[in-house]
C-alpha cells in the first residue's frame, strides 16, 4: 500500500488516525465541574482548551456509561446513556462539540465482552428460567453435583476468585472479570445486533471511533464437558481455537462492525485491546476488514533498555506493515503503573511489567524508588516514542510527569483486584488518582469538594499551574514535542542510523531524527540542529538517559 502522509490535526481524511496522538481520559479522575468529588463530562468540556494547547489529535474516553463502578466503569449498565454522576447526553453533545471545535476527535470505549450485572438484560436473565431466550444472551451453565451446587468448572477470573457464580437454581454464569461483569454470549443474534445499534448510536452523535475493550475474548466455544483450569491454560493460543481467547471467529463480529464504521464519512475507526500471543495474531484485529488498529503493549512491558526498545520498534513496524495498519505505542494507561514510576524502580528480569507490584504492596516503601531517575527516563523514552511512525496513546497526567500513588489507604481503594486478590495485588487505583490542576486548594483544582481517590501532597508540585510557564517542565516538553511532531510528521517509515549499543538513532523523512541515550554515561551528539531535548544538553554531548530531536539537511 502507498504511504499516506498524515499531518495530525490538519488531515481531515479517512487516515487521520494513522499517526495521531491520542490522549486517554479516565473521566472520573480528570476534572470535576460540579464539585462532588467525581470527574464529569462538563469538567472535560471546561478543559478543551488545555487539550488543544497540549496539541493532541484525539481524546479516548474511558467508560462514562451508567455503572455501579464495580470495575471503574468497565461494568456497563446501559451502553447508550451517560452516568448521571458524570452528566447527561446533552452534556456529551456539548463536550464533543467543544472538542471538535478545537479540532480534536473523540474515541469512546466500548465494552462488548461483558455488561454489568445491573444491565436490563442480565436482570431479565436472572428473572427468567433456565433455557430461556433471556438467559441465552449470557453464558449460563448447569452446575455440577446433584443439585448443581458445584461450579461447572474450576476457572479463576482475571481479577482473582472463581469465574463462575451461581444464581440459585442450579445454574451458574460465566464472568471472566468481576462477579458484576457477566460475559455476553456472542453467538446470540440479539447481542450482535444490539452492539451494532450502540455503534451507530454514538457514531450518529459524532463520535469518531471506538476503543474496544478485551477485543480478543468475545467469541467463545464451551463444549459440554468443560476442561479444567489447568487444561485450559495448556491449550495452544496460536491456532485460533482456544476455547476462550482470540478465537478466529471473533473476526466475523468485527467484519460486521467494519460495515457499520464504513457507513460513515470519514469511516469510524477502532482500536482493539487484544492481548494476544504470538504477536502476529494481532494483525487480523488491525486489518482494514476488522477493527483497523490494535494496541501494541510491548513498550509498556519493557524495561528502559536500548536493546529491548530497538527490538520492539523493529518488530512492531514490521507487524504493522503486514496488517496494513499503523502501529501504536503506549507506556501508560489506566491499568498499569505509571511509567515515570516504573522506570524509577529496579528492573525485574523477564517480568518488567510486574516490577511495581512489590513496591505497591509495600505502600511505596520497597524497593527504593528513584523518582528523579524515573522521570528522567520517562521523558527520554516518551520523546523517542513521539518520533516513531504510528500513533501514540498518552494517558492523562503523564504530560505532568505524574508518578503512581502507592499509599492509598485500604478504605479508599476501589479496584476489584484489590478486593479479590488480598495481599497479592493492590490494584490499579494508584494511576487513577485525580489530576492536579493547581498547586493548592481543595483537591488541587480537580474540583471544589474533594477527590474520590485521595491525592498525595506532592501532587501540587506537579500540577498544571506549577508547570505552566516553566520551559524545563514535563508539560512544556510534551507541548513542544506535540507541536513539533505536527510540523515534522511524515511518511510512516523509519531508518536506523548506526550508533553504540546504548544509543538508538532513528531517522524520519525530511531530516527529522531522534537520538536516545539509554546509557549511564554521555554519548556523542550527532550532527544537526537540536530542536528539542528531554533534559539539559550542553557541550556537544548527549547526556545519560536523554533523548534529542535533531533536524538535519537530508
Ligand atoms: C480492560 C480494561 C480494564 C478492565 C477490563 C475488564 O482490560 O482496560 O480496565 O478492567 O478490560 O473490562
Ligand atoms: Ca462531578
Coordinates of C-alpha atoms and ligand atoms in Angstrom, one line a residue:
X1 CA 0.0 0.0 0.0
X2 CA 1.1 3.6 -0.6
X3 CA 2.5 5.5 2.3
X4 CA -0.2 8.0 3.5
X5 CA 1.1 11.3 4.7
X6 CA -0.9 12.4 7.8
X7 CA -0.3 15.7 9.4
X8 CA -2.2 15.1 12.5
X9 CA -5.0 17.6 13.1
X10 CA -4.5 19.1 9.6
X11 CA -5.5 15.9 8.0
X12 CA -9.3 15.7 7.7
X13 CA -9.2 12.5 5.7
X14 CA -10.0 8.9 6.4
X15 CA -6.5 8.2 7.5
X16 CA -6.4 10.8 10.3
X17 CA -5.8 8.1 12.9
X18 CA -2.7 6.5 11.4
X19 CA -0.2 8.8 13.2
X20 CA -2.5 10.6 15.6
X21 CA -1.6 11.4 19.2
X22 CA -4.5 10.1 21.3
X23 CA -4.9 11.3 24.9
X24 CA -6.7 8.9 27.2
X25 CA -9.1 10.4 29.7
X26 CA -10.3 8.4 32.7
X27 CA -13.4 10.6 33.1
X28 CA -14.0 10.2 36.9
X29 CA -10.5 11.5 37.6
X30 CA -9.9 14.3 35.1
X31 CA -11.9 17.3 36.1
X32 CA -14.9 17.7 38.4
X33 CA -17.2 20.6 37.3
X34 CA -19.9 20.3 39.9
X35 CA -17.8 19.6 42.9
X36 CA -19.0 16.2 44.0
X37 CA -15.5 14.6 44.0
X38 CA -16.1 12.7 40.8
X39 CA -14.8 13.9 37.4
X40 CA -17.5 14.6 34.8
X41 CA -18.2 15.4 31.2
X42 CA -18.7 19.2 31.8
X43 CA -15.2 19.0 33.5
X44 CA -13.8 17.7 30.3
X45 CA -15.6 20.4 28.3
X46 CA -14.0 23.0 30.6
X47 CA -10.6 21.7 29.8
X48 CA -10.9 21.5 26.0
X49 CA -8.6 24.5 25.8
X50 CA -6.0 22.6 27.8
X51 CA -6.2 19.6 25.5
X52 CA -5.9 21.9 22.4
X53 CA -2.8 23.6 23.9
X54 CA -1.3 20.3 24.7
X55 CA -1.7 19.5 21.0
X56 CA -3.4 16.1 21.0
X57 CA -5.3 14.9 17.9
X58 CA -7.9 12.9 19.7
X59 CA -9.3 12.0 23.1
X60 CA -10.0 8.4 24.1
X61 CA -12.7 8.5 26.8
X62 CA -12.7 5.5 29.2
X63 CA -16.3 4.4 30.0
X64 CA -18.7 7.2 31.1
X65 CA -21.8 5.0 31.0
X66 CA -24.2 4.3 33.9
X67 CA -22.3 1.9 36.2
X68 CA -22.1 0.9 39.8
X69 CA -18.3 1.1 39.4
X70 CA -17.5 -2.4 40.3
X71 CA -14.7 -2.1 37.8
X72 CA -14.1 1.6 37.2
X73 CA -17.0 1.8 34.7
X74 CA -16.0 -1.2 32.7
X75 CA -19.2 -2.7 34.2
X76 CA -21.7 -1.0 31.9
X77 CA -25.4 -0.8 32.9
X78 CA -26.6 0.9 29.7
X79 CA -24.4 1.3 26.6
X80 CA -26.4 4.2 25.2
X81 CA -26.5 6.6 28.1
X82 CA -24.3 8.7 30.3
X83 CA -23.8 8.0 34.1
X84 CA -25.9 10.7 35.8
X85 CA -23.0 11.4 38.1
X86 CA -20.9 12.3 35.0
X87 CA -23.6 14.3 33.2
X88 CA -26.2 13.7 30.6
X89 CA -26.4 13.0 26.9
X90 CA -26.8 16.8 26.4
X91 CA -23.5 17.3 28.3
X92 CA -22.0 14.7 26.0
X93 CA -23.1 16.6 22.9
X94 CA -21.7 19.9 24.4
X95 CA -18.4 18.1 25.2
X96 CA -18.0 16.6 21.7
X97 CA -18.7 19.9 20.1
X98 CA -16.2 21.7 22.3
X99 CA -13.6 19.1 21.3
X100 CA -14.5 19.1 17.6
X101 CA -14.4 23.0 17.6
X102 CA -10.8 22.7 18.7
X103 CA -10.0 20.1 16.0
X104 CA -9.9 17.2 18.5
X105 CA -11.5 13.9 17.6
X106 CA -13.3 11.7 20.1
X107 CA -12.9 7.9 20.6
X108 CA -15.1 6.2 23.2
X109 CA -14.5 3.0 25.0
X110 CA -16.9 0.1 24.2
X111 CA -17.1 -2.9 26.4
X112 CA -18.5 -5.8 24.4
X113 CA -17.3 -8.8 26.3
X114 CA -19.5 -8.3 29.4
X115 CA -22.2 -6.0 30.7
X116 CA -22.7 -5.2 34.3
X117 CA -25.0 -7.3 36.4
X118 CA -27.3 -4.3 36.6
X119 CA -27.9 -4.3 32.9
X120 CA -31.5 -4.7 32.0
X121 CA -30.7 -7.9 30.1
X122 CA -28.9 -9.5 33.0
X123 CA -31.8 -8.7 35.3
X124 CA -34.1 -10.3 32.8
X125 CA -31.8 -13.3 32.6
X126 CA -32.0 -13.8 36.4
X127 CA -35.7 -13.5 36.4
X128 CA -36.2 -15.9 33.5
X129 CA -36.0 -19.7 33.8
X130 CA -33.1 -21.9 32.7
X131 CA -33.0 -22.4 28.9
X132 CA -34.9 -19.1 28.2
X133 CA -34.0 -16.7 25.5
X134 CA -33.2 -14.2 28.2
X135 CA -30.5 -16.5 29.6
X136 CA -29.2 -17.2 26.2
X137 CA -27.8 -13.6 25.9
X138 CA -25.2 -14.5 28.6
X139 CA -23.2 -17.7 29.3
X140 CA -25.1 -19.8 31.7
X141 CA -24.3 -23.4 32.6
X142 CA -25.7 -26.0 34.9
X143 CA -23.6 -26.6 38.0
X144 CA -22.1 -29.9 38.8
X145 CA -23.1 -32.1 41.7
X146 CA -26.6 -33.4 42.4
X147 CA -28.3 -30.1 42.7
X148 CA -25.9 -28.0 40.6
X149 CA -24.2 -26.9 43.8
X150 CA -20.7 -27.1 42.3
X151 CA -19.3 -24.8 39.7
X152 CA -19.3 -26.0 36.1
X153 CA -15.5 -25.6 36.1
X154 CA -12.8 -24.5 38.4
X155 CA -11.8 -21.5 36.4
X156 CA -10.3 -18.4 38.0
X157 CA -11.4 -14.9 36.9
X158 CA -8.9 -12.3 35.7
X159 CA -9.4 -10.4 39.0
X160 CA -8.8 -13.5 41.1
X161 CA -11.6 -15.6 42.6
X162 CA -13.9 -18.0 40.7
X163 CA -15.1 -17.2 37.2
X164 CA -18.4 -18.9 37.7
X165 CA -21.1 -17.6 40.1
X166 CA -24.3 -19.5 41.0
X167 CA -27.7 -17.9 40.6
X168 CA -29.7 -20.1 43.0
X169 CA -31.5 -22.5 40.7
X170 CA -28.6 -24.8 39.9
X171 CA -27.3 -22.6 37.1
X172 CA -24.1 -20.6 37.1
X173 CA -23.0 -17.7 34.9
X174 CA -19.5 -17.0 33.5
X175 CA -17.6 -13.8 34.3
X176 CA -14.0 -13.7 33.1
X177 CA -13.7 -10.5 35.1
X178 CA -15.6 -9.4 38.3
X179 CA -18.7 -11.0 39.6
X180 CA -20.6 -7.9 38.5
X181 CA -19.4 -8.4 34.9
X182 CA -21.4 -11.3 33.3
X183 CA -20.0 -12.3 29.9
X184 CA -22.2 -12.0 26.9
X185 CA -22.9 -14.9 24.6
X186 CA -21.8 -13.6 21.2
X187 CA -23.5 -16.5 19.4
X188 CA -26.7 -14.8 20.3
X189 CA -28.1 -12.7 17.4
X190 CA -29.7 -10.1 19.7
X191 CA -26.4 -9.4 21.4
X192 CA -24.7 -9.0 18.0
X193 CA -27.5 -6.7 16.7
X194 CA -27.6 -4.6 19.9
X195 CA -23.9 -3.7 19.7
X196 CA -24.4 -2.6 16.1
X197 CA -27.2 -0.3 17.4
X198 CA -24.8 1.0 20.0
X199 CA -22.0 1.7 17.5
X200 CA -24.5 3.6 15.3
X201 CA -25.9 5.5 18.3
X202 CA -22.5 7.0 19.2
X203 CA -21.4 7.4 15.6
X204 CA -24.6 9.4 14.9
X205 CA -23.7 11.6 17.8
X206 CA -20.4 12.4 16.1
X207 CA -18.1 10.0 17.8
X208 CA -15.0 9.4 15.6
X209 CA -14.0 6.0 16.8
X210 CA -14.1 3.2 19.4
X211 CA -11.5 1.6 21.7
X212 CA -12.6 -2.0 22.0
X213 CA -12.2 -3.5 25.5
X214 CA -10.9 -7.1 25.7
X215 CA -11.5 -7.5 22.0
X216 CA -10.0 -10.9 21.9
X217 CA -12.5 -12.6 24.3
X218 CA -15.9 -12.2 22.6
X219 CA -16.0 -15.4 20.7
X220 CA -16.1 -18.5 22.9
X221 CA -16.6 -22.2 22.5
X222 CA -17.8 -24.0 25.6
X223 CA -18.1 -27.8 24.9
X224 CA -20.5 -29.9 27.1
X225 CA -17.5 -31.2 29.1
X226 CA -15.6 -28.1 30.2
X227 CA -11.9 -28.5 30.6
X228 CA -10.2 -27.7 33.9
X229 CA -8.3 -24.5 34.5
X230 CA -5.0 -26.4 34.0
X231 CA -6.2 -27.9 30.7
X232 CA -7.4 -24.5 29.6
X233 CA -4.0 -23.0 30.4
X234 CA -2.3 -25.7 28.4
X235 CA -4.3 -25.0 25.2
X236 CA -2.4 -23.6 22.3
X237 CA -3.3 -19.9 21.7
X238 CA -1.6 -19.7 18.3
X239 CA -4.2 -21.8 16.4
X240 CA -7.3 -19.6 16.9
X241 CA -9.1 -22.5 18.6
X242 CA -8.5 -21.7 22.2
X243 CA -11.9 -22.0 24.0
X244 CA -11.9 -18.5 25.4
X245 CA -9.3 -16.3 23.9
X246 CA -8.5 -15.0 20.4
X247 CA -10.7 -17.5 18.5
X248 CA -10.6 -17.0 14.8
X249 CA -14.4 -16.5 14.5
X250 CA -14.1 -13.3 16.6
X251 CA -13.2 -11.6 13.3
X252 CA -16.7 -12.3 11.9
X253 CA -18.0 -10.0 14.6
X254 CA -15.6 -7.3 13.7
X255 CA -16.4 -7.7 10.0
X256 CA -20.0 -6.7 10.9
X257 CA -18.7 -3.8 12.9
X258 CA -16.5 -2.7 10.0
X259 CA -19.6 -2.5 7.8
X260 CA -21.1 -0.1 10.3
X261 CA -17.9 2.0 10.6
X262 CA -17.9 2.3 6.8
X263 CA -21.4 3.7 6.7
X264 CA -19.9 7.0 7.9
X265 CA -17.7 9.6 6.3
X266 CA -15.0 9.6 7.3
X267 CA -15.3 6.0 8.4
X268 CA -15.4 5.5 12.1
X269 CA -12.1 4.0 13.5
X270 CA -11.4 1.4 16.1
X271 CA -8.5 0.2 18.1
X272 CA -8.5 -3.2 19.7
X273 CA -7.3 -4.0 23.2
X274 CA -6.2 -7.6 22.3
X275 CA -3.7 -9.3 24.5
X276 CA -2.8 -12.0 22.0
X277 CA 0.2 -14.2 21.6
X278 CA 2.1 -14.9 19.4
X279 CA 2.1 -11.2 18.4
X280 CA 1.4 -11.9 14.7
X281 CA -2.1 -12.7 15.8
X282 CA -2.7 -9.0 16.3
X283 CA -2.7 -8.4 12.6
X284 CA -6.3 -9.5 12.0
X285 CA -7.6 -7.2 14.6
X286 CA -5.7 -4.4 13.0
X287 CA -6.7 -5.2 9.4
X288 CA -8.9 -2.9 7.3
X289 CA -11.6 -5.6 7.2
X290 CA -11.6 -5.7 11.0
X291 CA -11.2 -3.0 13.7
X292 CA -8.3 -1.3 11.8
X293 CA -5.8 -0.8 14.6
X294 CA -4.7 -2.8 17.7
X295 CA -2.7 -1.8 20.7
X296 CA 0.8 -2.9 21.0
X297 CA 1.7 -3.1 24.7
X298 CA 5.3 -4.1 24.2
X299 CA 6.8 -0.8 25.4
X300 CA 4.6 -0.9 28.5
X301 CA 6.1 -4.3 29.3
X302 CA 9.7 -3.4 28.7
X303 CA 12.5 -2.0 30.8
X304 CA 14.2 1.2 29.9
X305 CA 16.8 -0.6 27.7
X306 CA 18.1 0.3 24.3
X307 CA 18.2 -3.3 23.1
X308 CA 14.6 -4.0 24.2
X309 CA 13.3 -0.8 22.6
X310 CA 15.1 -1.5 19.3
X311 CA 13.6 -5.0 19.1
X312 CA 10.2 -3.7 19.9
X313 CA 10.3 -0.9 17.4
X314 CA 11.6 -3.1 14.6
X315 CA 9.1 -5.9 15.3
X316 CA 6.1 -3.7 15.5
X317 CA 6.8 -1.7 12.4
X318 CA 7.1 -5.0 10.5
X319 CA 3.8 -6.3 12.0
X320 CA 2.0 -3.1 11.2
X321 CA 3.2 -3.2 7.6
X322 CA 1.9 -6.8 7.4
X323 CA -1.5 -5.8 8.6
X324 CA -1.7 -2.6 6.5
X325 CA -2.4 -0.7 9.7
X326 CA -0.1 1.7 11.5
X327 CA 1.5 0.7 14.8
X328 CA 0.5 2.1 18.2
X329 CA 2.7 3.0 21.1
X330 CA 1.8 3.2 24.8
X331 CA 3.7 3.5 28.0
X332 CA 0.9 4.1 30.5
X333 CA -2.9 3.6 30.8
X334 CA -5.5 3.2 33.5
X335 CA -4.4 -0.5 34.1
X336 CA -0.7 -0.2 34.7
X337 CA 1.8 1.5 37.0
X338 CA 2.7 4.9 35.5
X339 CA 5.9 4.8 33.5
X340 CA 7.6 7.6 35.5
X341 CA 7.4 5.3 38.5
X342 CA 8.1 2.0 36.6
X343 CA 11.4 3.4 35.3
X344 CA 12.4 4.5 38.8
X345 CA 12.3 1.0 40.3
X346 CA 14.9 -1.7 39.8
X347 CA 14.5 -3.8 36.7
X348 CA 12.6 -7.0 37.3
X349 CA 14.2 -9.5 34.9
X350 CA 11.7 -11.0 32.5
X351 CA 8.7 -9.6 34.3
X352 CA 9.2 -5.8 33.9
X353 CA 5.5 -5.1 33.9
X354 CA 5.2 -6.6 37.3
X355 CA 8.1 -4.6 38.6
X356 CA 6.0 -2.2 40.6
X357 CA 3.9 -4.9 42.3
X358 CA 6.1 -5.4 45.4
X359 CA 6.6 -1.7 45.6
X360 CA 2.9 -1.1 45.6
X361 CA 2.2 -3.9 48.1
X362 CA 4.7 -2.2 50.5
X363 CA 2.8 1.1 50.2
X364 CA 5.7 2.5 48.2
X365 CA 8.4 1.6 50.7
X366 CA 10.4 -1.1 49.0
X367 CA 12.3 -1.4 46.8
X368 CA 13.6 2.1 47.0
X369 CA 12.1 4.4 44.3
X370 CA 14.4 6.8 42.5
X371 CA 11.7 9.2 41.4
X372 CA 14.1 11.6 39.7
X373 CA 15.7 8.8 37.6
X374 CA 12.2 7.5 36.8
X375 CA 11.1 10.9 35.5
X376 CA 14.3 11.4 33.5
X377 CA 13.9 8.0 31.8
X378 CA 10.2 8.5 31.2
X379 CA 10.9 11.8 29.5
X380 CA 13.6 10.3 27.3
X381 CA 11.5 7.3 26.4
X382 CA 8.5 9.4 25.6
X383 CA 10.5 11.8 23.4
X384 CA 11.8 8.8 21.4
X385 CA 8.4 7.3 21.1
X386 CA 6.9 10.5 19.8
X387 CA 9.4 10.4 17.0
X388 CA 8.3 7.0 15.8
X389 CA 5.9 6.3 12.9
X390 CA 2.4 5.3 14.0
X391 CA 0.0 6.6 16.7
X392 CA 0.9 7.5 20.2
X393 CA -1.5 6.8 23.0
X394 CA -0.9 9.0 26.1
X395 CA -2.6 8.6 29.5
X396 CA -3.8 11.7 31.4
X397 CA -1.3 13.0 33.8
X398 CA 1.8 11.6 32.1
X399 CA 2.3 15.0 30.5
X400 CA 2.8 16.3 34.1
X401 CA 5.3 13.5 34.8
X402 CA 2.9 12.2 37.4
X403 CA 4.0 9.1 39.3
X404 CA 2.0 6.2 40.7
X405 CA 0.4 6.9 44.1
X406 CA 1.3 4.0 46.3
X407 CA 0.0 4.9 49.7
X408 CA -3.8 4.8 49.2
X409 CA -5.5 3.6 52.4
X410 CA -7.4 0.3 52.2
X411 CA -10.7 2.0 52.9
X412 CA -10.3 4.3 49.9
X413 CA -9.4 1.6 47.4
X414 CA -11.9 1.0 44.6
X415 CA -10.3 -1.5 42.2
X416 CA -11.8 -5.0 42.3
X417 CA -8.3 -6.6 42.0
X418 CA -7.6 -5.2 45.5
X419 CA -10.6 -6.9 47.0
X420 CA -10.3 -10.2 45.0
X421 CA -6.5 -10.7 45.4
X422 CA -5.8 -9.8 49.1
X423 CA -2.1 -9.5 49.8
X424 CA -1.2 -10.3 46.2
X425 CA -2.2 -7.3 44.2
X426 CA -3.3 -3.8 45.4
X427 CA -4.9 -3.0 42.1
X428 CA -4.9 -0.1 39.7
X429 CA -6.1 2.9 41.8
X430 CA -2.7 4.4 42.0
X431 CA -2.7 5.6 38.4
X432 CA -6.3 6.7 38.6
X433 CA -5.9 9.4 41.2
X434 CA -7.5 12.7 40.1
X435 CA -5.3 15.2 38.1
X436 CA -3.8 18.1 40.0
X437 CA -4.6 21.4 38.1
X438 CA -3.4 23.9 40.8
X439 CA -0.6 24.0 43.3
X440 CA -3.0 24.2 46.2
X441 CA -6.7 24.4 47.1
X442 CA -9.2 21.7 47.6
X443 CA -8.2 18.6 45.5
X444 CA -5.6 20.7 43.7
X445 CA -8.1 22.3 41.4
X446 CA -9.7 19.0 40.4
X447 CA -13.0 20.2 41.8
X448 CA -14.4 22.1 44.7
X449 CA -15.1 19.4 47.1
X450 CA -12.5 16.6 47.4
X451 CA -11.5 13.8 45.1
X452 CA -12.9 10.3 45.0
X453 CA -9.4 8.9 45.4
X454 CA -7.1 10.7 47.8
X455 CA -4.3 12.8 46.2
X456 CA -0.9 13.0 47.9
X457 CA 0.7 16.2 49.0
X458 CA 3.4 16.0 46.2
X459 CA 0.7 16.3 43.5
X460 CA 0.6 20.1 44.0
X461 CA 4.2 20.5 42.8
X462 CA 3.4 18.6 39.6
X463 CA 0.2 20.4 38.9
X464 CA -0.5 22.2 35.6
X465 CA -0.3 25.5 37.4
X466 CA 3.2 24.6 38.9
X467 CA 4.5 23.7 35.4
X468 CA 2.8 26.4 33.3
X469 CA 5.4 28.9 32.1
X470 CA 8.4 26.7 33.0
X471 CA 10.2 25.7 29.8
X472 CA 12.0 22.9 31.6
X473 CA 8.8 21.3 32.8
X474 CA 7.4 18.0 31.6
X475 CA 4.3 19.8 30.5
X476 CA 6.4 22.1 28.3
X477 CA 8.3 19.1 26.9
X478 CA 5.0 17.4 25.8
X479 CA 3.6 20.6 24.4
X480 CA 6.8 21.3 22.4
X481 CA 7.1 17.7 21.2
X482 CA 3.5 17.6 20.0
X483 CA 3.7 20.9 18.3
X484 CA 6.9 19.9 16.5
X485 CA 5.6 16.5 15.7
X486 CA 2.7 18.0 13.9
X487 CA 5.1 20.1 11.9
X488 CA 7.6 17.3 11.1
X489 CA 5.2 14.4 10.7
X490 CA 5.9 12.5 7.6
X491 CA 5.7 9.1 5.9
X492 CA 5.3 6.0 8.1
X493 CA 8.9 4.9 7.5
X494 CA 11.9 4.8 9.7
X495 CA 15.6 4.3 9.2
X496 CA 18.2 3.4 11.8
X497 CA 21.5 5.3 11.9
X498 CA 24.5 3.4 13.3
X499 CA 25.0 4.0 17.0
X500 CA 26.6 2.5 20.1
X501 CA 24.8 -0.3 21.9
X502 CA 23.3 2.0 24.5
X503 CA 22.0 4.5 21.9
X504 CA 19.2 4.5 19.4
X505 CA 19.3 6.8 16.5
X506 CA 16.3 6.9 14.2
X507 CA 15.7 8.9 11.1
X508 CA 12.4 10.0 9.5
X509 CA 11.9 11.5 6.1
X510 CA 12.6 15.3 5.8
X511 CA 15.6 15.4 8.1
X512 CA 13.8 14.6 11.4
X513 CA 16.0 12.5 13.7
X514 CA 15.8 11.3 17.2
X515 CA 18.7 10.1 19.3
X516 CA 18.1 8.4 22.6
X517 CA 20.9 7.6 25.0
X518 CA 19.8 4.8 27.4
X519 CA 23.3 4.5 28.9
X520 CA 24.7 5.7 32.2
X521 CA 27.5 7.7 30.5
X522 CA 27.4 10.5 27.9
X523 CA 27.3 9.6 24.2
X524 CA 28.4 11.6 21.1
X525 CA 25.8 14.0 19.9
X526 CA 25.3 13.5 16.1
X527 CA 25.4 16.5 13.7
X528 CA 22.3 18.5 13.4
X529 CA 20.2 21.3 14.9
X530 CA 18.9 20.4 18.3
X531 CA 15.1 21.0 18.1
X532 CA 14.1 19.6 21.5
X533 CA 15.7 17.6 24.3
X534 CA 14.3 15.6 27.2
X535 CA 16.9 17.1 29.6
X536 CA 19.7 19.6 29.6
X537 CA 22.1 19.2 26.6
X538 CA 25.4 21.2 26.6
X539 CA 28.8 21.0 25.1
X540 CA 28.3 18.7 22.1
X541 CA 27.5 15.5 24.2
X542 CA 24.3 13.6 24.7
X543 CA 23.9 13.2 28.5
X544 CA 22.9 9.8 30.0
X545 CA 19.2 8.9 29.8
X546 CA 18.4 11.7 27.5
X547 CA 16.7 12.0 24.0
X548 CA 17.1 14.8 21.5
X549 CA 15.3 15.6 18.3
X550 CA 17.5 16.9 15.6
X551 CA 16.9 18.5 12.2
X552 CA 19.4 17.6 9.5
X553 CA 19.6 18.7 5.9
X554 CA 18.7 15.3 4.5
Ligands
LIG1 C1 -9.8 -4.0 30.0 C2 -9.7 -2.6 30.7 C3 -9.7 -2.9 32.2 C4 -10.9 -3.7 32.6 C5 -11.0 -5.0 31.8 C6 -12.4 -5.6 32.0 O1 -8.6 -4.7 30.2 O2 -8.7 -1.9 30.3 O3 -9.6 -1.6 32.9 O4 -10.8 -4.0 34.0 O5 -10.9 -4.7 30.5 O6 -13.4 -4.8 31.4
LIG2 CA1 -18.6 15.8 39.3

